[in-house]
Tab-separated table of C-alpha atoms in Angstrom:
chain	number	residue	atom	x	y	z
Y	104	MET	CA	0.255	0.088	-0.168
Y	105	LEU	CA	1.478	3.563	-0.956
Y	106	LEU	CA	0.204	5.698	1.953
Y	107	GLY	CA	-0.141	3.884	4.799
Y	108	SER	CA	-1.219	5.454	7.884
Y	109	ASN	CA	2.042	6.111	9.002
Y	110	LEU	CA	2.792	8.507	6.248
Y	111	PHE	CA	2.118	12.177	5.924
Y	112	GLN	CA	0.622	12.522	9.154
Y	113	PRO	CA	-1.471	15.683	10.016
Y	114	PRO	CA	-1.553	18.290	10.484
Y	115	LYS	CA	2.104	18.441	8.329
Y	116	GLY	CA	1.202	19.534	5.004
Y	117	PHE	CA	-2.399	17.782	5.219
Y	118	LEU	CA	-3.984	19.729	2.534
Y	119	GLY	CA	-0.251	19.989	0.030
Y	120	PHE	CA	-0.614	16.074	1.017
Y	121	ALA	CA	-4.188	16.090	0.296
Y	122	LEU	CA	-3.854	16.774	-3.203
Y	123	VAL	CA	-0.797	14.621	-3.817
Y	124	GLU	CA	-2.808	11.638	-2.190
Y	125	CYS	CA	-4.886	12.130	-4.532
Y	126	GLY	CA	-2.654	11.696	-6.884
Y	127	ALA	CA	-1.556	8.538	-5.263
Y	128	ALA	CA	-4.985	6.925	-5.027
Y	129	ARG	CA	-5.139	7.406	-8.712
Y	130	SER	CA	-1.900	5.988	-9.220
Y	131	THR	CA	-2.932	2.877	-6.992
Y	132	GLY	CA	-5.634	1.663	-8.427
Y	133	CYS	CA	-8.168	3.709	-6.415
Y	134	ALA	CA	-8.871	5.727	-9.706
Y	135	SER	CA	-12.158	3.944	-9.521
Y	136	ARG	CA	-13.234	5.380	-6.188
Y	137	LEU	CA	-12.030	9.025	-7.372
Y	138	ILE	CA	-12.540	9.282	-10.679
Y	139	GLU	CA	-15.030	8.341	-13.721
Y	140	ASP	CA	-14.247	9.715	-17.353
Y	141	GLU	CA	-11.297	11.924	-15.753
Y	142	ARG	CA	-13.803	13.484	-13.524
Y	143	CYS	CA	-14.308	13.348	-9.769
Y	144	ARG	CA	-17.454	12.341	-7.882
Y	145	VAL	CA	-18.768	14.747	-5.493
Y	146	GLN	CA	-19.396	12.380	-2.697
Y	147	ALA	CA	-15.979	10.703	-3.425
Y	148	LEU	CA	-14.224	11.834	-0.379
Y	149	GLN	CA	-17.362	10.229	1.436
Y	150	GLN	CA	-16.340	7.010	-0.003
Y	151	CYS	CA	-12.625	7.104	0.941
Y	152	ASP	CA	-11.519	5.230	3.849
Y	153	HIS	CA	-10.308	8.188	5.844
Y	154	GLU	CA	-7.112	6.230	7.590
Y	155	ARG	CA	-5.801	5.781	4.267
Y	156	PHE	CA	-5.917	9.224	3.330
Y	157	CYS	CA	-4.956	10.547	6.402
Y	158	LEU	CA	-7.346	13.098	6.681
Y	159	PRO	CA	-7.355	14.881	10.215
Y	160	PRO	CA	-10.447	14.089	12.105
Y	161	TRP	CA	-11.388	17.269	12.647
Y	162	ALA	CA	-11.757	18.087	8.618
Y	163	HIS	CA	-14.914	19.430	7.697
Y	164	LEU	CA	-15.954	17.009	5.119
Y	165	ARG	CA	-17.830	18.735	2.556
Y	166	VAL	CA	-15.217	21.584	2.456
Y	167	LEU	CA	-12.673	18.850	1.669
Y	168	GLU	CA	-14.748	17.179	-1.282
Y	169	ASN	CA	-14.891	20.381	-2.980
Y	170	ALA	CA	-11.092	20.910	-2.720
Y	171	ILE	CA	-9.952	17.244	-3.507
Y	172	VAL	CA	-12.416	17.438	-6.198
Y	173	LYS	CA	-10.717	20.135	-7.899
Y	174	ALA	CA	-7.431	19.241	-6.731
Y	175	VAL	CA	-7.697	16.202	-8.945
Y	176	GLU	CA	-9.430	17.529	-11.956
Y	177	ALA	CA	-6.918	20.321	-12.038
Y	178	GLY	CA	-4.182	17.112	-11.574
Y	179	ALA	CA	-5.547	15.848	-14.493
Y	180	GLU	CA	-5.432	18.996	-16.536
Y	181	GLY	CA	-1.511	19.239	-15.321
Y	182	LEU	CA	-0.829	15.801	-16.218
Y	183	THR	CA	2.646	15.356	-18.033
Y	184	SER	CA	5.674	13.248	-18.739
Y	185	SER	CA	7.835	13.152	-15.634
Y	186	GLY	CA	10.504	14.602	-18.180
Y	187	SER	CA	8.191	17.856	-18.087
Y	188	CYS	CA	7.475	18.074	-14.394
Y	189	ALA	CA	10.443	19.810	-13.506
Y	190	ARG	CA	10.187	22.461	-16.385
Y	191	LEU	CA	7.304	23.382	-15.701
Y	192	ALA	CA	8.065	23.833	-12.128
Y	193	SER	CA	9.956	27.494	-13.068
Y	194	GLY	CA	10.075	30.524	-10.265
Y	195	ARG	CA	8.685	30.405	-7.118
Y	196	GLY	CA	7.028	26.873	-8.233
Y	197	GLN	CA	10.681	25.419	-8.561
Y	198	GLU	CA	11.313	26.022	-4.666
Y	199	CYS	CA	8.034	24.652	-3.695
Y	200	LEU	CA	8.478	21.582	-6.036
Y	201	ARG	CA	12.570	21.127	-4.643
Y	202	LEU	CA	10.557	21.080	-0.567
Y	203	LEU	CA	7.767	18.887	-1.900
Y	204	THR	CA	10.183	16.211	-3.696
Y	205	SER	CA	12.489	16.250	-0.734
Y	206	TYR	CA	10.015	15.564	1.661
Y	207	ALA	CA	8.065	13.110	-0.539
Y	208	GLN	CA	11.585	11.219	-1.549
Y	209	GLN	CA	12.331	10.209	1.979
Y	210	HIS	CA	8.925	8.565	2.171
Y	211	LEU	CA	8.341	7.366	-1.375
Y	212	GLN	CA	9.639	4.930	-4.053
Y	213	ASP	CA	11.366	7.188	-7.101
Y	214	GLY	CA	8.498	5.508	-9.295
Y	215	GLU	CA	5.753	6.210	-7.055
Y	216	TRP	CA	7.051	9.777	-6.404
Y	217	ARG	CA	7.003	10.415	-10.315
Y	218	ARG	CA	3.685	9.559	-10.553
Y	219	ILE	CA	2.232	11.414	-7.784
Y	220	LEU	CA	4.032	14.749	-9.426
Y	221	ARG	CA	2.275	14.256	-12.100
Y	222	LEU	CA	-1.280	14.860	-10.678
Y	223	ALA	CA	0.313	17.211	-8.552
Y	224	ILE	CA	1.340	19.744	-10.869
Y	225	VAL	CA	-1.203	22.317	-11.842
Y	226	LYS	CA	-0.918	24.967	-15.187
Y	227	GLY	CA	-2.222	27.738	-14.195
Y	228	ASP	CA	-1.616	31.518	-13.851
Y	229	GLU	CA	-0.921	30.886	-10.112
Y	230	GLY	CA	2.415	28.694	-11.124
Y	231	PRO	CA	2.796	24.931	-10.861
Y	232	ILE	CA	2.042	24.476	-7.452
Y	233	CYS	CA	-1.273	25.068	-5.802
Y	234	ALA	CA	-1.137	28.907	-4.072
Y	235	ILE	CA	-1.036	27.246	-0.597
Y	236	LEU	CA	2.035	25.693	-1.367
Y	237	GLN	CA	3.601	28.755	-2.691
Y	238	VAL	CA	2.642	31.160	0.476
Y	239	CYS	CA	4.441	28.227	3.069
Y	240	PRO	CA	5.142	25.127	1.506
Y	241	LYS	CA	8.270	24.804	4.049
Y	242	LEU	CA	5.939	25.519	7.389
Y	243	LEU	CA	3.406	22.888	5.928
Y	244	LEU	CA	6.316	20.301	6.197
Y	245	GLN	CA	6.951	21.272	9.996
Y	246	SER	CA	5.606	20.377	13.073
Y	247	ARG	CA	3.968	23.176	15.325
Y	248	SER	CA	6.169	21.991	17.948
Y	249	ALA	CA	9.383	23.639	16.373
Y	250	GLY	CA	7.766	27.252	17.365
Y	251	MET	CA	8.538	29.354	14.304
Y	252	GLY	CA	7.129	33.122	14.302
Y	253	TRP	CA	4.927	32.366	11.235
Y	254	PHE	CA	2.689	30.351	13.810
Y	255	GLY	CA	3.731	32.287	16.933
Y	256	ASP	CA	3.194	31.477	20.569
Y	257	SER	CA	-0.033	29.289	21.628
Y	258	LYS	CA	0.859	30.674	25.005
Y	259	ALA	CA	0.420	34.489	23.621
Y	260	THR	CA	-3.112	34.577	24.637
Y	261	ARG	CA	-2.149	33.546	28.930
Y	262	LYS	CA	0.097	37.208	28.583
Y	263	ALA	CA	-2.869	39.288	27.999
Y	264	LYS	CA	-3.102	40.312	31.352
Y	265	SER	CA	0.007	41.403	32.284
Y	266	LEU	CA	-0.161	44.443	29.511
Y	267	ARG	CA	-3.424	45.869	31.674
Y	268	GLN	CA	-3.096	49.082	32.710
Y	269	ASP	CA	-5.028	52.188	33.453
Y	270	LEU	CA	-4.908	54.226	30.341
Y	271	ARG	CA	-7.352	56.818	31.370
Y	272	GLY	CA	-6.367	60.105	29.535
Y	273	LYS	CA	-4.656	58.135	26.541
Y	274	HIS	CA	-6.278	58.647	22.725
Y	275	PHE	CA	-5.120	56.273	20.387
Y	276	ILE	CA	-5.914	55.787	16.671
Y	277	VAL	CA	-6.462	52.407	15.238
Y	278	THR	CA	-6.523	51.844	11.156
Y	279	GLY	CA	-8.814	49.216	10.015
Y	280	ALA	CA	-10.587	48.658	13.361
Y	281	ASN	CA	-13.518	47.065	12.334
Y	282	THR	CA	-12.383	43.813	11.808
Y	283	GLY	CA	-9.432	41.404	12.761
Y	284	LEU	CA	-6.435	42.624	14.355
Y	285	GLY	CA	-7.242	45.959	14.160
Y	286	TYR	CA	-10.415	45.268	16.133
Y	287	VAL	CA	-8.822	43.267	18.701
Y	288	THR	CA	-6.249	45.619	19.346
Y	289	ALA	CA	-8.925	48.774	19.742
Y	290	ARG	CA	-10.997	46.813	22.448
Y	291	GLU	CA	-8.321	45.595	24.129
Y	292	LEU	CA	-7.052	49.122	24.673
Y	293	ALA	CA	-10.432	50.545	24.694
Y	294	LYS	CA	-11.447	48.083	27.972
Y	295	MET	CA	-8.087	49.661	29.860
Y	296	GLY	CA	-9.904	53.168	29.566
Y	297	ALA	CA	-8.546	54.714	26.576
Y	298	LYS	CA	-10.206	56.694	24.389
Y	299	VAL	CA	-9.830	54.875	20.738
Y	300	THR	CA	-10.432	56.280	17.766
Y	301	LEU	CA	-11.560	53.405	14.478
Y	302	ALA	CA	-10.573	54.513	11.632
Y	303	CYS	CA	-12.619	52.677	8.943
Y	304	ARG	CA	-12.929	52.749	5.278
Y	305	SER	CA	-16.944	51.657	5.794
Y	306	ALA	CA	-19.004	53.653	8.434
Y	307	GLU	CA	-21.577	51.294	8.577
Y	308	ARG	CA	-18.989	48.496	9.383
Y	309	GLY	CA	-17.356	50.686	11.783
Y	310	GLN	CA	-20.477	51.211	13.593
Y	311	GLN	CA	-21.089	47.583	13.507
Y	312	ALA	CA	-17.716	47.379	15.499
Y	313	ILE	CA	-18.704	49.866	17.864
Y	314	ASP	CA	-21.362	48.251	19.047
Y	315	LYS	CA	-20.187	44.907	19.204
Y	316	MET	CA	-17.284	46.226	21.389
Y	317	LYS	CA	-19.122	47.983	23.682
Y	318	ALA	CA	-21.643	44.832	24.387
Y	319	GLU	CA	-18.234	42.487	24.780
Y	320	ALA	CA	-16.173	45.025	26.953
Y	321	LEU	CA	-19.399	44.539	29.611
Y	322	GLU	CA	-19.205	40.904	29.480
Y	323	LYS	CA	-18.483	39.200	32.858
Y	324	PRO	CA	-16.668	37.468	32.563
Y	325	VAL	CA	-14.848	38.251	29.430
Y	326	LYS	CA	-14.502	35.772	26.867
Y	327	GLU	CA	-11.208	36.673	26.120
Y	328	GLY	CA	-8.402	39.323	26.704
Y	329	VAL	CA	-8.291	42.014	29.617
Y	330	ASP	CA	-10.906	42.733	31.767
Y	331	LEU	CA	-12.628	45.871	31.589
Y	332	LEU	CA	-11.368	48.299	33.918
Y	333	ASP	CA	-12.230	48.631	37.540
Y	334	GLY	CA	-14.842	52.157	37.734
Y	335	LEU	CA	-15.511	52.310	34.083
Y	336	THR	CA	-19.043	51.137	32.820
Y	337	GLU	CA	-18.777	51.402	28.856
Y	338	VAL	CA	-15.653	51.793	26.211
Y	339	ASP	CA	-14.821	54.936	25.412
Y	340	VAL	CA	-15.262	54.316	20.971
Y	341	ARG	CA	-15.507	56.845	18.298
Y	342	LEU	CA	-15.781	56.334	14.671
Y	343	GLU	CA	-14.163	58.125	11.503
Y	344	VAL	CA	-14.182	57.328	8.037
Y	345	LEU	CA	-10.787	56.692	6.505
Y	346	ASP	CA	-9.917	54.942	3.188
Y	347	LEU	CA	-6.433	54.832	3.015
Y	348	GLY	CA	-6.891	54.288	-0.893
Y	349	SER	CA	-7.607	57.788	-1.307
Y	350	LEU	CA	-5.023	60.028	-0.300
Y	351	GLN	CA	-7.781	63.115	-0.334
Y	352	SER	CA	-9.399	60.755	2.382
Y	353	VAL	CA	-6.024	60.763	4.114
Y	354	VAL	CA	-5.660	64.389	3.915
Y	355	ALA	CA	-9.419	65.096	4.739
Y	356	PHE	CA	-9.005	62.990	7.993
Y	357	ALA	CA	-5.878	65.037	9.277
Y	358	GLN	CA	-7.874	67.746	8.532
Y	359	ARG	CA	-10.414	67.016	10.814
Y	360	PHE	CA	-8.531	66.145	13.868
Y	361	LYS	CA	-5.938	69.210	13.419
Y	362	ALA	CA	-9.536	71.461	13.062
Y	363	SER	CA	-10.655	70.104	16.589
Y	364	GLY	CA	-7.708	70.458	18.608
Y	365	THR	CA	-7.302	67.041	19.666
Y	366	LYS	CA	-4.261	65.038	20.449
Y	367	VAL	CA	-3.265	61.751	19.804
Y	368	ASP	CA	-0.799	59.630	21.670
Y	369	VAL	CA	-0.452	56.177	19.637
Y	370	LEU	CA	-1.323	56.129	15.697
Y	371	VAL	CA	-1.766	52.379	14.928
Y	372	ASN	CA	-1.185	51.719	11.359
Y	373	ASN	CA	-3.192	48.616	11.228
Y	374	ALA	CA	-5.138	48.861	8.117
Y	375	GLY	CA	-3.470	46.394	4.876
Y	376	ILE	CA	-4.414	44.580	1.703
Y	377	PHE	CA	-3.391	41.579	0.971
Y	378	GLY	CA	-3.265	39.454	-2.055
Y	379	VAL	CA	-4.705	41.287	-4.940
Y	380	PRO	CA	-5.052	38.659	-7.351
Y	381	ASN	CA	-4.608	41.588	-10.579
Y	382	ARG	CA	-2.909	44.565	-10.727
Y	383	ARG	CA	-5.870	47.298	-9.550
Y	384	GLU	CA	-5.154	50.773	-8.400
Y	385	THR	CA	-6.055	53.356	-5.875
Y	386	ALA	CA	-7.908	56.240	-6.481
Y	387	ASP	CA	-4.433	57.936	-6.929
Y	388	GLY	CA	-3.114	55.470	-9.663
Y	389	LEU	CA	-0.879	53.654	-7.199
Y	390	GLU	CA	-0.798	49.802	-7.251
Y	391	MET	CA	-3.402	48.841	-4.801
Y	392	GLN	CA	-1.316	46.870	-2.514
Y	393	ILE	CA	1.717	49.288	-1.720
Y	394	GLY	CA	-0.668	52.014	-2.322
Y	395	VAL	CA	-2.749	51.085	0.948
Y	396	ASN	CA	-0.581	49.042	2.845
Y	397	HIS	CA	2.656	51.912	2.461
Y	398	PHE	CA	1.967	54.928	0.989
Y	399	GLY	CA	-1.591	55.657	2.679
Y	400	GLY	CA	-0.588	54.833	6.151
Y	401	HIS	CA	3.359	56.680	5.339
Y	402	LEU	CA	0.841	60.146	4.574
Y	403	LEU	CA	-1.148	59.301	7.460
Y	404	THR	CA	1.455	59.157	10.009
Y	405	ARG	CA	3.095	62.647	8.463
Y	406	LEU	CA	0.003	64.634	8.571
Y	407	MET	CA	-1.148	63.312	12.172
Y	408	GLU	CA	2.461	64.295	13.077
Y	409	PRO	CA	1.379	67.965	14.319
Y	410	SER	CA	-1.829	66.666	16.509
Y	411	MET	CA	0.668	64.044	18.269
Y	412	ASN	CA	1.502	64.262	21.769
Y	413	ASP	CA	5.449	64.403	22.368
Y	414	GLY	CA	6.447	60.603	24.083
Y	415	GLY	CA	3.765	59.196	21.599
Y	416	ARG	CA	4.368	55.993	19.612
Y	417	VAL	CA	3.402	55.253	15.993
Y	418	LEU	CA	2.811	51.578	15.162
Y	419	PHE	CA	3.548	49.793	11.173
Y	420	LEU	CA	1.796	46.804	10.872
Y	421	SER	CA	4.673	44.674	8.725
Y	422	SER	CA	4.540	41.153	8.317
Y	423	LEU	CA	6.879	38.015	8.247
Y	424	ALA	CA	6.381	37.852	4.847
Y	425	HIS	CA	8.509	40.958	4.524
Y	426	SER	CA	11.160	38.504	3.753
Y	427	ARG	CA	9.221	35.805	2.430
Y	428	PRO	CA	7.697	32.665	3.446
Y	429	PRO	CA	10.816	29.741	4.514
Y	430	GLY	CA	11.747	27.683	1.151
Y	431	MET	CA	10.838	30.574	-0.892
Y	432	PRO	CA	13.170	33.548	-2.538
Y	433	LYS	CA	13.677	36.083	-0.752
Y	434	THR	CA	11.973	39.239	-1.136
Y	435	THR	CA	13.773	41.934	-3.345
Y	436	TRP	CA	13.163	45.367	-3.968
Y	437	ASP	CA	13.252	47.113	-7.419
Y	438	TRP	CA	13.346	51.006	-6.810
Y	439	ASP	CA	12.444	51.412	-10.373
Y	440	ASN	CA	9.062	49.511	-10.152
Y	441	VAL	CA	8.367	50.580	-7.041
Y	442	ASN	CA	4.433	50.705	-8.196
Y	443	PHE	CA	4.776	47.784	-10.469
Y	444	ASP	CA	4.423	50.007	-13.889
Y	445	LYS	CA	6.466	47.690	-15.453
Y	446	PRO	CA	4.647	45.323	-18.111
Y	447	LYS	CA	4.103	41.731	-16.985
Y	448	THR	CA	5.685	42.470	-13.573
Y	449	TYR	CA	2.912	42.344	-11.266
Y	450	ASP	CA	3.023	39.312	-8.759
Y	451	ARG	CA	0.192	39.816	-5.905
Y	452	LEU	CA	2.559	37.970	-3.701
Y	453	SER	CA	5.515	39.832	-4.119
Y	454	ALA	CA	3.710	43.673	-3.826
Y	455	TYR	CA	2.425	42.034	-0.444
Y	456	CYS	CA	6.090	41.367	0.496
Y	457	ARG	CA	7.588	44.940	-1.037
Y	458	SER	CA	4.929	46.332	0.887
Y	459	LYS	CA	5.408	45.114	4.221
Y	460	LEU	CA	9.126	45.540	4.163
Y	461	ALA	CA	8.438	49.072	3.210
Y	462	ASN	CA	6.614	49.317	6.626
Y	463	ILE	CA	9.854	48.315	8.366
Y	464	TRP	CA	11.868	51.006	6.497
Y	465	ASP	CA	9.426	53.503	7.521
Y	466	ALA	CA	9.305	52.635	11.378
Y	467	LYS	CA	13.027	52.950	10.983
Y	468	GLU	CA	13.121	56.908	9.276
Y	469	PHE	CA	10.392	57.706	10.907
Y	470	ALA	CA	12.050	56.900	14.377
Y	471	LYS	CA	14.977	58.967	13.075
Y	472	ARG	CA	12.654	61.985	12.272
Y	473	LEU	CA	10.358	61.805	15.446
Y	474	ALA	CA	13.529	61.693	17.963
Y	475	ALA	CA	13.203	65.010	18.820
Y	476	ARG	CA	9.862	65.140	19.881
Y	477	SER	CA	10.732	61.347	21.686
Y	478	ILE	CA	8.051	59.720	20.052
Y	479	ASN	CA	8.712	55.838	19.472
Y	480	THR	CA	8.494	54.065	16.150
Y	481	TYR	CA	7.645	50.191	15.864
Y	482	ALA	CA	7.709	47.697	13.398
Y	483	VAL	CA	5.247	45.197	14.239
Y	484	GLN	CA	4.366	41.266	12.886
Y	485	PRO	CA	1.173	39.649	14.144
Y	486	GLY	CA	2.465	36.344	12.672
Y	487	LEU	CA	-0.145	34.380	10.623
Y	488	VAL	CA	-3.603	35.076	12.158
Y	489	LYS	CA	-7.072	33.630	11.141
Y	490	THR	CA	-8.038	37.649	10.195
Y	491	GLU	CA	-10.344	38.728	6.865
Y	492	ILE	CA	-7.368	40.302	5.666
Y	493	HIS	CA	-6.417	36.715	3.839
Y	494	ARG	CA	-9.757	37.012	2.005
Y	495	GLY	CA	-7.691	37.825	-1.154
Y	496	ILE	CA	-5.480	34.602	-1.568
Y	497	GLY	CA	-7.687	33.169	-3.419
Y	498	GLY	CA	-6.310	31.600	-6.801
Y	499	GLY	CA	-7.425	30.949	-10.430
Y	500	LYS	CA	-10.641	29.578	-11.040
Y	501	LEU	CA	-9.329	25.747	-10.115
Y	502	MET	CA	-7.491	26.805	-7.497
Y	503	MET	CA	-9.745	28.789	-5.610
Y	504	PRO	CA	-11.712	26.288	-3.317
Y	505	ILE	CA	-8.211	24.869	-3.027
Y	506	VAL	CA	-6.811	27.678	-1.128
Y	507	ASN	CA	-9.922	28.591	0.663
Y	508	ALA	CA	-9.934	25.379	2.010
Y	509	GLY	CA	-6.736	24.736	2.704
Y	510	TYR	CA	-6.716	28.105	4.899
Y	511	VAL	CA	-9.415	26.914	7.047
Y	512	ALA	CA	-8.218	23.651	7.406
Y	513	LEU	CA	-4.717	25.560	8.662
Y	514	GLY	CA	-6.796	27.785	10.745
Y	515	TRP	CA	-7.950	25.254	12.785
Y	516	VAL	CA	-4.600	24.247	13.778
Y	517	TRP	CA	-1.762	26.224	13.341
Y	518	LEU	CA	-2.776	29.809	13.000
Y	519	LYS	CA	-2.964	32.206	15.726
Y	520	GLY	CA	-6.609	34.042	16.935
Y	521	PRO	CA	-6.787	37.610	16.717
Y	522	LEU	CA	-5.856	37.967	20.086
Y	523	ASP	CA	-2.868	36.003	19.866
Y	524	GLY	CA	-1.744	38.408	16.842
Y	525	ALA	CA	-2.848	41.436	18.249
Y	526	LEU	CA	-1.098	41.374	21.754
Y	527	THR	CA	2.334	42.436	20.309
Y	528	THR	CA	0.564	45.697	19.025
Y	529	VAL	CA	-1.019	46.231	21.761
Y	530	ARG	CA	2.142	45.613	24.186
Y	531	CYS	CA	4.147	48.165	21.969
Y	532	ALA	CA	1.743	50.667	22.279
Y	533	VAL	CA	1.291	50.709	25.966
Y	534	ASP	CA	4.186	48.876	27.864
Y	535	PRO	CA	6.020	51.315	29.332
Y	536	SER	CA	9.378	49.435	29.314
Y	537	LEU	CA	9.452	49.966	25.833
Y	538	ALA	CA	9.430	53.585	25.893
Y	539	GLY	CA	13.189	54.046	25.450
Y	540	PRO	CA	14.864	55.640	22.118
Y	541	GLU	CA	16.980	52.685	22.004
Y	542	LEU	CA	14.167	50.503	21.258
Y	543	SER	CA	12.442	52.995	18.529
Y	544	GLY	CA	12.406	51.798	14.948
Y	545	LYS	CA	12.700	48.049	15.968
Y	546	TYR	CA	11.009	45.118	14.751
Y	547	TRP	CA	8.974	43.308	16.965
Y	548	GLY	CA	7.025	39.878	16.932
Y	549	ASN	CA	5.661	37.362	19.545
Y	550	MET	CA	5.800	40.208	22.351
Y	551	LYS	CA	9.768	40.703	22.162
Y	552	GLU	CA	12.049	42.551	19.835
Y	553	GLU	CA	12.706	40.277	16.454
Y	554	THR	CA	15.601	40.491	13.687
Y	555	PRO	CA	14.013	41.576	10.212
Y	556	SER	CA	15.717	40.041	6.852
Y	557	GLU	CA	18.864	41.407	5.864
Y	558	LEU	CA	17.028	43.778	3.376
Y	559	ALA	CA	14.937	45.043	5.713
Y	560	LEU	CA	18.308	46.024	7.917
Y	561	ASP	CA	20.271	47.737	5.295
Y	562	PRO	CA	20.539	50.978	7.057
Y	563	ALA	CA	20.781	52.913	3.334
Y	564	ASN	CA	17.189	51.669	2.233
Y	565	PRO	CA	15.156	53.678	4.806
Y	566	PRO	CA	15.763	57.315	3.795
Y	567	ARG	CA	15.983	56.214	0.140
Y	568	LEU	CA	12.142	54.621	0.609
Y	569	TRP	CA	11.760	57.941	2.200
Y	570	GLU	CA	12.447	60.052	-0.764
Y	571	VAL	CA	11.085	58.219	-3.098
Y	572	THR	CA	7.633	58.220	-1.251
Y	573	GLU	CA	8.007	61.835	-0.180
Y	574	SER	CA	8.513	62.548	-4.298
Y	575	VAL	CA	5.583	60.076	-5.154
Y	576	LEU	CA	3.092	62.065	-3.021
Y	577	GLU	CA	3.759	65.022	-3.729
Y	578	GLU	CA	3.300	64.188	-7.392
Y	579	LYS	CA	-0.336	63.133	-6.300
Y	580	LEU	CA	-1.393	65.554	-4.190
Y	581	GLY	CA	0.284	68.562	-6.261
Y	582	LYS	CA	2.148	70.207	-3.381
Y	583	ARG	CA	4.916	68.793	-0.602
Y	584	VAL	CA	3.516	66.711	1.913
Y	585	ASP	CA	4.469	69.571	4.669
Y	586	ASP	CA	2.218	71.735	2.861
Y	587	VAL	CA	-1.084	69.592	2.614
Y	588	VAL	CA	-1.926	70.658	6.303
Y	589	PRO	CA	-1.139	73.939	7.104
């Protein structure tokens, strides 16, 4: 038997090897149970022996049915001679193929692996390996006990209450606070007595978040996070509309704050967008991911400087993706193509990774420029978290169900919950021990200082990015950033 219950034990590479195992089944006489006339029956998975296919007991069968159906169909379309397999696996797929090959060859005979590989390789615009393997191939082949930063510290939740303090009199702005990490960050700050402005693109969703936040803060006992500060009967949260995909929206936001005379202690640049399949542009002609994740946040920080109190803090939500996942090609930076204007150069993962690299450089450069006012900056990576930002991960028509199912499956075992992911942000926003200038501009993850990629550490890049960014913004706004909000 090719795949015994001792092989490919979940959660190691569960989704990726579900695809591979379908190929194995087809190659070892199980095809009649999975495929008829090169098509997989929808009910096929229910007819399979679960132990043989090593499916984890927590798997949702109907989600996996669709995923495996599409995997087998895509595999059939990608069927090719063994001599063509390596040639198909070009670019990012080549590295994925190498990792998969190395792992599988430890367990399978050469002939068996070649037959599986033919069905596992997929032709398409997402590359030769399914998108979930493009994003994190090596991670799926390692156990959770390895403690990789992508999946974070499962004990982080226990540290939430250690951050509890009296934040009354402090004002925080959290962008993208209607959902995910931003929502949890804003909620935890508000429960500690802070006044929190939720800066959201949608007024409707922002108000829904506020209503939910107020209700959760009064729960006794609270379901997660810190308890409501003693003496408080409600949280002090307010909504402001902000669309980081529109520079004019950012300008209007900053103008409202300056006109009101409201001061801010901490700005959390949390909002972001991930995985835009095809190159799209913001209202100002910027590539969507670099436009929202970097240019929008940079302009907001610049324009909010006059409204910030001395000794305040600015946080930039970066990501481990700034260096690409382990086992994948390293992130590069093309100074002549920051906006992905060159034909056929757009790649959604590269665009996202670069935008997160830019967040680290921005934190470093702002640290220098705000030092005179004792305003500290921090670049924060939350880890891989179950939030809506991954709704864009997608793929081609064939790969979308596979990737979506994989993300759901991974979420059960591997991904951090939003509270776990938000704790590093909360710590950098409130911990008094992180106030020293020697910590400004640093990179943080899993509630401690971490070391970013070699490219992120190059001291020549932050000031260069600053100049490029300011130049682009001046062109788009028609005036210098310093003159936008007089």
